[in-house]
mmCIF file of C-alpha atoms in Angstrom:
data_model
loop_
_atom_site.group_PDB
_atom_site.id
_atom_site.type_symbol
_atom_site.label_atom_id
_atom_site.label_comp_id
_atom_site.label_asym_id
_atom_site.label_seq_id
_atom_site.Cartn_x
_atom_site.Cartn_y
_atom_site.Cartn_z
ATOM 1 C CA UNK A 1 -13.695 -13.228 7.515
ATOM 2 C CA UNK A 2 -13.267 -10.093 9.565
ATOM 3 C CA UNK A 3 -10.976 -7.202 8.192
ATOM 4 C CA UNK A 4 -7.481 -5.656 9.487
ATOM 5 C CA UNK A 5 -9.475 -3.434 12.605
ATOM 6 C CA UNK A 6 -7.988 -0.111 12.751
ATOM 7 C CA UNK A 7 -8.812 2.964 15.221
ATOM 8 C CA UNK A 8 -8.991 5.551 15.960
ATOM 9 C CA UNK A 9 -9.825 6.653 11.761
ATOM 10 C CA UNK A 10 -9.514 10.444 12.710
ATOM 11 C CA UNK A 11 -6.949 12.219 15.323
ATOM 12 C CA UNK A 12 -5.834 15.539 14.922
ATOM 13 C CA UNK A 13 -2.870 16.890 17.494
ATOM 14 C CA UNK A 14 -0.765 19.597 18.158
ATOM 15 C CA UNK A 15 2.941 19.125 17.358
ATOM 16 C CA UNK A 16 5.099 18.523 20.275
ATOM 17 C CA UNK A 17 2.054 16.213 21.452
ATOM 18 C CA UNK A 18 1.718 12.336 21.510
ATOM 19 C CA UNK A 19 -0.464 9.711 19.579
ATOM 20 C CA UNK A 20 -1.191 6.423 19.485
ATOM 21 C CA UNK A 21 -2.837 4.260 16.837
ATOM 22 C CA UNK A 22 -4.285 0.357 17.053
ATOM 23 C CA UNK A 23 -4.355 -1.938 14.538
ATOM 24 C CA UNK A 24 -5.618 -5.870 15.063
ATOM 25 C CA UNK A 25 -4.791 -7.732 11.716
ATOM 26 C CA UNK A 26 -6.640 -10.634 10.374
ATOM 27 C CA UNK A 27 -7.270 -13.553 12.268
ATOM 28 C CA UNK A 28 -3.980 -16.147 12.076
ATOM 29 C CA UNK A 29 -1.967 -13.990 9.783
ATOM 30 C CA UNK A 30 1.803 -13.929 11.401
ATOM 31 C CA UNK A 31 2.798 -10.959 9.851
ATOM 32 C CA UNK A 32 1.964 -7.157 10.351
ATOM 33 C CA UNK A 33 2.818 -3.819 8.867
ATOM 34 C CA UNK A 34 2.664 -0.204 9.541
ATOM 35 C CA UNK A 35 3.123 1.895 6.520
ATOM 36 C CA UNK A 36 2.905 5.773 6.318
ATOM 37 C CA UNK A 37 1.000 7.122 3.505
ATOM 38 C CA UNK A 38 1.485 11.086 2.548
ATOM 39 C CA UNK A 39 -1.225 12.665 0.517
ATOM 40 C CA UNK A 40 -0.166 11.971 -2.871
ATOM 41 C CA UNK A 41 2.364 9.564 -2.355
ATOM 42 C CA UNK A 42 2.014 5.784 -1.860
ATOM 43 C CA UNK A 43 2.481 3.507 1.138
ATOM 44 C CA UNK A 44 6.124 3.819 2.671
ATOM 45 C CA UNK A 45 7.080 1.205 4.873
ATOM 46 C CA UNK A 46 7.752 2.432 9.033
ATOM 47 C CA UNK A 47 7.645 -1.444 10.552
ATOM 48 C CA UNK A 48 7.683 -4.999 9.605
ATOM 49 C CA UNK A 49 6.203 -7.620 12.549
ATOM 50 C CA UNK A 50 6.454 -11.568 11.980
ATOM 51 C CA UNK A 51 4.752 -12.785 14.955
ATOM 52 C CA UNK A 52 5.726 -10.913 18.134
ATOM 53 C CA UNK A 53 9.326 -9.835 16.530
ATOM 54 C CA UNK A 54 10.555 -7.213 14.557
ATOM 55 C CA UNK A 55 11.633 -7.903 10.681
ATOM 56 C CA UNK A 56 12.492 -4.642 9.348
ATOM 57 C CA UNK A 57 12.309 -1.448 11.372
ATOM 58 C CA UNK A 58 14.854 0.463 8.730
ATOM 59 C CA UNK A 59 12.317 3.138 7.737
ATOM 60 C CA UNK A 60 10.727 3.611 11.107
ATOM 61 C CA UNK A 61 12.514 7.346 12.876
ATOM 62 C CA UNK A 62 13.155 5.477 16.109
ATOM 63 C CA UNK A 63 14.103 9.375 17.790
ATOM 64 C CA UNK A 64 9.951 9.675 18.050
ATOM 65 C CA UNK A 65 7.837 6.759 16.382
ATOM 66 C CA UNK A 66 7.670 2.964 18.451
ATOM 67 C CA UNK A 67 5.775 0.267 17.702
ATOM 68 C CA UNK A 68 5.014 -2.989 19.720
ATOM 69 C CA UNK A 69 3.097 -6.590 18.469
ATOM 70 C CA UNK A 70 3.869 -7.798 22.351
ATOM 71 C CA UNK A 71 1.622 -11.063 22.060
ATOM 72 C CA UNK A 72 1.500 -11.534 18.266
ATOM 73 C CA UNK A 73 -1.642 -10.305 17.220
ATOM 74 C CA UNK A 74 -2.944 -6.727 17.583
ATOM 75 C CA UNK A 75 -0.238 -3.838 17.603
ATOM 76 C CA UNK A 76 0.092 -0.009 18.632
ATOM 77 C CA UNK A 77 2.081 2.659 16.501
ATOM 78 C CA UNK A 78 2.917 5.576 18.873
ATOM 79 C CA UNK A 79 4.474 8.656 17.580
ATOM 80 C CA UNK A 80 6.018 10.779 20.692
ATOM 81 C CA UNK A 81 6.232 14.155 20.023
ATOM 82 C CA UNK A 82 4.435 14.164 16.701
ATOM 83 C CA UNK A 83 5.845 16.751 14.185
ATOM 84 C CA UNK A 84 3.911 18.544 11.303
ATOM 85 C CA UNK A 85 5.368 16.622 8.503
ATOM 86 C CA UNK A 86 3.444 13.487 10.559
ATOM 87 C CA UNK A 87 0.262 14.422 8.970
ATOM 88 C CA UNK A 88 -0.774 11.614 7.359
ATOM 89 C CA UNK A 89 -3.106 8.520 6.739
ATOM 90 C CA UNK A 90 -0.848 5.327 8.533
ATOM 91 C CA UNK A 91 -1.701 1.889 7.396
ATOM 92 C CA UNK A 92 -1.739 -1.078 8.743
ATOM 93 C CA UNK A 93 -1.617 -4.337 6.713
ATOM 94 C CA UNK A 94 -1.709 -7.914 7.382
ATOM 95 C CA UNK A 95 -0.454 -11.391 5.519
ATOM 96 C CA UNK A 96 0.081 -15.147 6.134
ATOM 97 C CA UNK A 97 3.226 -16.530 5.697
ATOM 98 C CA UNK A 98 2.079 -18.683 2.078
ATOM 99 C CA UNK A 99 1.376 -16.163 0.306
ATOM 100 C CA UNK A 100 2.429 -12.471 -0.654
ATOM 101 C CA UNK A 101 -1.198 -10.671 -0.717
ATOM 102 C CA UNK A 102 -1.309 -7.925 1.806
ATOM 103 C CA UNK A 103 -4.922 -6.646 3.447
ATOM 104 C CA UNK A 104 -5.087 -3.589 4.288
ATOM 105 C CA UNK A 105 -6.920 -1.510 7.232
ATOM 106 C CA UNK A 106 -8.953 1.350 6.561
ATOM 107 C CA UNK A 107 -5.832 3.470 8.118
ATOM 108 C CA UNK A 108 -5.875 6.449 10.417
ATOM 109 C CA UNK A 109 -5.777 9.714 8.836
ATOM 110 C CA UNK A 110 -3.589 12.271 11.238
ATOM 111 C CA UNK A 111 -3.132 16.193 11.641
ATOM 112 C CA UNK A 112 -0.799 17.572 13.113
ATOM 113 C CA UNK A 113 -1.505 21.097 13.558
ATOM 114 C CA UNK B 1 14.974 -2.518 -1.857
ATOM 115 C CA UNK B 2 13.842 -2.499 -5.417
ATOM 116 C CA UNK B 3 12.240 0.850 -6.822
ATOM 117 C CA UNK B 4 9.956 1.033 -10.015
ATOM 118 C CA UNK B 5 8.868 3.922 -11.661
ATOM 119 C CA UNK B 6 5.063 4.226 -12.825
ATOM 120 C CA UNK B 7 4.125 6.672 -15.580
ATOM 121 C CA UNK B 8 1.853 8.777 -16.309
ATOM 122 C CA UNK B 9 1.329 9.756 -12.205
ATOM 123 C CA UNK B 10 -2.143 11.342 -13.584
ATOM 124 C CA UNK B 11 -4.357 10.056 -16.397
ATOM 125 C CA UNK B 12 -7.901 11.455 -16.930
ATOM 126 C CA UNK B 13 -10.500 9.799 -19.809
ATOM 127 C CA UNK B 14 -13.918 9.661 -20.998
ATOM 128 C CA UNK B 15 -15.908 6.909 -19.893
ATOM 129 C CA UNK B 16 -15.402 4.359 -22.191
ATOM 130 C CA UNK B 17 -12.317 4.813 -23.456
ATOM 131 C CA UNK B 18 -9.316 2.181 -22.513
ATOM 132 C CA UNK B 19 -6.182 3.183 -19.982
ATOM 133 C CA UNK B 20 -2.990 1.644 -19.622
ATOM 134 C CA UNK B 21 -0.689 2.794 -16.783
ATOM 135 C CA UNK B 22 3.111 0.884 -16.960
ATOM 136 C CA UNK B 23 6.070 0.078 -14.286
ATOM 137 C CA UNK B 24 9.203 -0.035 -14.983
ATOM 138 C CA UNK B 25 12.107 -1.443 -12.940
ATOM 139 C CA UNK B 26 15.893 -0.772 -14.028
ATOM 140 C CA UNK B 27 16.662 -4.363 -11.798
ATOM 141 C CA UNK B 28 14.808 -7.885 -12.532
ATOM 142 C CA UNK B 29 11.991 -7.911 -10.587
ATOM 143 C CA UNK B 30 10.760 -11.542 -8.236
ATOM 144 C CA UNK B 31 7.069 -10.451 -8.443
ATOM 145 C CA UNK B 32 5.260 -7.767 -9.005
ATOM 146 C CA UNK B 33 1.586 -7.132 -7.157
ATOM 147 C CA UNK B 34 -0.783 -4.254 -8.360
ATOM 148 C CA UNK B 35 -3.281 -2.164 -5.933
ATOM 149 C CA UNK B 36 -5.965 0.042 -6.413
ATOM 150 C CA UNK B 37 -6.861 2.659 -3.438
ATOM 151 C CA UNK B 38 -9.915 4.286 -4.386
ATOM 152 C CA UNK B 39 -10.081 8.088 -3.316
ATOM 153 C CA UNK B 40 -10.130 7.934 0.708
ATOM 154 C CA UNK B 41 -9.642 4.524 0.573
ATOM 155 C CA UNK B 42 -7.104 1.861 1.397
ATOM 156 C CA UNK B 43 -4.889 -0.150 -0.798
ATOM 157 C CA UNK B 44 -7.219 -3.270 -2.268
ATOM 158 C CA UNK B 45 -4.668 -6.350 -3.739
ATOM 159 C CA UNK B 46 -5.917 -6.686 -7.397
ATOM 160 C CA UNK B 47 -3.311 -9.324 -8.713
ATOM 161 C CA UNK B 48 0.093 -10.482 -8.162
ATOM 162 C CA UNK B 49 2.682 -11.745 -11.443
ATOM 163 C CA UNK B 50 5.175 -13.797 -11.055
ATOM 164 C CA UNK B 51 6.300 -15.333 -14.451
ATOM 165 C CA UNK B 52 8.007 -13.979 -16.960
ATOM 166 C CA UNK B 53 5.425 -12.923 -20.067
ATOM 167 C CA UNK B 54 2.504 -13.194 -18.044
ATOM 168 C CA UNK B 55 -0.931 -12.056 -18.843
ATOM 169 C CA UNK B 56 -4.033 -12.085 -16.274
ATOM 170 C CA UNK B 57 -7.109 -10.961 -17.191
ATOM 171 C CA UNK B 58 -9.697 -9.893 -14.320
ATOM 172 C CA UNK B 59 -12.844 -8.498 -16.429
ATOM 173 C CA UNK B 60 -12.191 -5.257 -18.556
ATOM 174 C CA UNK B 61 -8.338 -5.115 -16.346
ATOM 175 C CA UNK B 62 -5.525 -7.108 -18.414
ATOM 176 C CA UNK B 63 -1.975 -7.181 -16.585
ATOM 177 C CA UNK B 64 1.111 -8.067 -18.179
ATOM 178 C CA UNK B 65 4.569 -8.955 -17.121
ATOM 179 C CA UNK B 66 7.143 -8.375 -19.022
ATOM 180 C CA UNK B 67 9.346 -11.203 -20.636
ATOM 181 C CA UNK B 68 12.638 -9.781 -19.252
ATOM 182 C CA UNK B 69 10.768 -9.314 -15.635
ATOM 183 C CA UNK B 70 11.653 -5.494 -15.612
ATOM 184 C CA UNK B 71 8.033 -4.137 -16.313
ATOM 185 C CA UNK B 72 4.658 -4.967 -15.660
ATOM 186 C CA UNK B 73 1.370 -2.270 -17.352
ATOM 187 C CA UNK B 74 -1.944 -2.636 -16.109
ATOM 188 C CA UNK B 75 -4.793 -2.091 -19.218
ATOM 189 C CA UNK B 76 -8.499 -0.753 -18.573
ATOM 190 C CA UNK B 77 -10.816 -1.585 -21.581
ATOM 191 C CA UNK B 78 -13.781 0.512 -21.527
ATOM 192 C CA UNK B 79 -13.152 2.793 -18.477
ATOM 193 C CA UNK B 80 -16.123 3.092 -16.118
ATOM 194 C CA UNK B 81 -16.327 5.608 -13.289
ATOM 195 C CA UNK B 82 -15.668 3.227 -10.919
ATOM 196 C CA UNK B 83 -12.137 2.384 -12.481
ATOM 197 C CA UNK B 84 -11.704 5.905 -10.583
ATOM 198 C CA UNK B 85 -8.830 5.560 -8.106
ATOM 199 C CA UNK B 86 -4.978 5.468 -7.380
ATOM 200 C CA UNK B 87 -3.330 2.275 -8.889
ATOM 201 C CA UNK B 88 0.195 0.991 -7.680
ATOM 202 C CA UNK B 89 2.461 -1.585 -8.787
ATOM 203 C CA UNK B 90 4.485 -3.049 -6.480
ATOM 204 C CA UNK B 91 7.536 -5.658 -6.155
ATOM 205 C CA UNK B 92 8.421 -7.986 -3.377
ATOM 206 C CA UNK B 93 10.948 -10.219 -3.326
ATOM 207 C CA UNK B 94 8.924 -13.007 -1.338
ATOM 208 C CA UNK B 95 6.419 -13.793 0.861
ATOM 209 C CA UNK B 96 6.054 -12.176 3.720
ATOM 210 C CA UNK B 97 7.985 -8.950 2.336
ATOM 211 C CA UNK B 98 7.332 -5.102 2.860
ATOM 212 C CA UNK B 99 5.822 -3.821 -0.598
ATOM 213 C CA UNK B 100 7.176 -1.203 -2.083
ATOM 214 C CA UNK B 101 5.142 1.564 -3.553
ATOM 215 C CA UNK B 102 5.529 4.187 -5.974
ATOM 216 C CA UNK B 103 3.484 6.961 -6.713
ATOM 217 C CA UNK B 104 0.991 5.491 -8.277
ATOM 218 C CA UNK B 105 -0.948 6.463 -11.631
ATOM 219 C CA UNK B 106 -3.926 8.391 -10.445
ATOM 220 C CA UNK B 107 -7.032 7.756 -12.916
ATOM 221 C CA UNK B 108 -9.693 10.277 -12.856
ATOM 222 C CA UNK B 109 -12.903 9.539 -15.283
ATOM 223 C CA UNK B 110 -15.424 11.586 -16.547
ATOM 224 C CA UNK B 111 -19.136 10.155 -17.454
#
């Protein structure tokens, strides 16, 4: 069984510019997250997807991140303008809807310079 | 959301020796999940508790759950260096939840 896909695994920006970051989640598993991990800190929650909707969105700063699951499967994380305090590695995880166990991508490790 | 605390946030040992990191919740927890993320890596699901007084054993790692459901400890017999990593506890409240993570207790081992 193939993996949560993530790419690109390396981007480095200048602040004030834009990004964008894929994840496709394991094969039939309804529900996706994107989770923002700070060097020395653990995951933090930015979106919850169950299918094509949103779940939880509370953590996510709407002013410059979006995120989209339009058909249900794969999903894009854009941050628009990215700010220093962006840097980070962002995570995307996927689940089925029996059981609690979340898989994790490799993540995308960002600079924002 | 529930928070948990994990202590220590740094432990280094000697190969060999045993390693017990513990969370603690001030609310009763559902469930509690633990992760490792090795250095560079991504978080890797290790175990999930769910009953009250619960032990698991995986190998050398032991995980308990407390009887009152407000803490969980993870236990390392005989450190190797590839027990090297970050490990988090988690809580969710059900399936299909966010996790939330703490800080993690980082282990660092020396051969």
């Amino acid at each position: 069984e193939a993996g949560v896909a993530q790419s690109p695994r390396y981007k480095i920006i200048e602040k004030r510019q834009s990004v964008a970051f894929w994840c496709n989640p394991i094969s039939g598993h309804a529900t996706l997250y994107w989770y923002q991990q700070i060097l020395g800190q653990g995951p933090k929650l930015l979106i919850q997807f169950q299918n094509n909707g949103v779940v939880d969105d509370s953590q996510l700063p709407k002013d410059r991140f979006s995120a989209e699951r339009l058909k249900g499967v794969d999903s894009t994380l854009k941050i628009q303008p990215a700010k220093l305090e962006d840097s980070a590695v962002y995570l995307c995880a996927s689940s089925n809807l029996r059981e609690d166990t979340q898989y994790f991508g490799p993540g995308t490790r960002l600079t924002v310079l | 959301g529930q928070q948990v605390m994990q202590i220590p946030q740094y432990q280094h040992v000697q190969e060999g020796e045993d390693f017990t990191t513990y969370c603690n919740s001030s609310t009763t927890l559902s469930n509690i999940q633990w992760y490792k993320q090795r250095p560079g890596g991504h978080p890797v699901f290790l175990i999930q508790l769910v009953k009250s007084g619960e032990v698991k054993k995986q190998k050398r790692l032991t995980f308990q759950f407390g009887e009152a459901k407000k803490n969980s400890s993870l236990h390392i017999t005989a450190t190797q260096t590839t027990d090297v990593g970050t490990y988090f506890c988690a809580p969710s409240n059900q399936a299909g939840t966010a996790l939330i993570f703490g800080k993690g207790t980082t282990l660092s081992v020396s051969s």
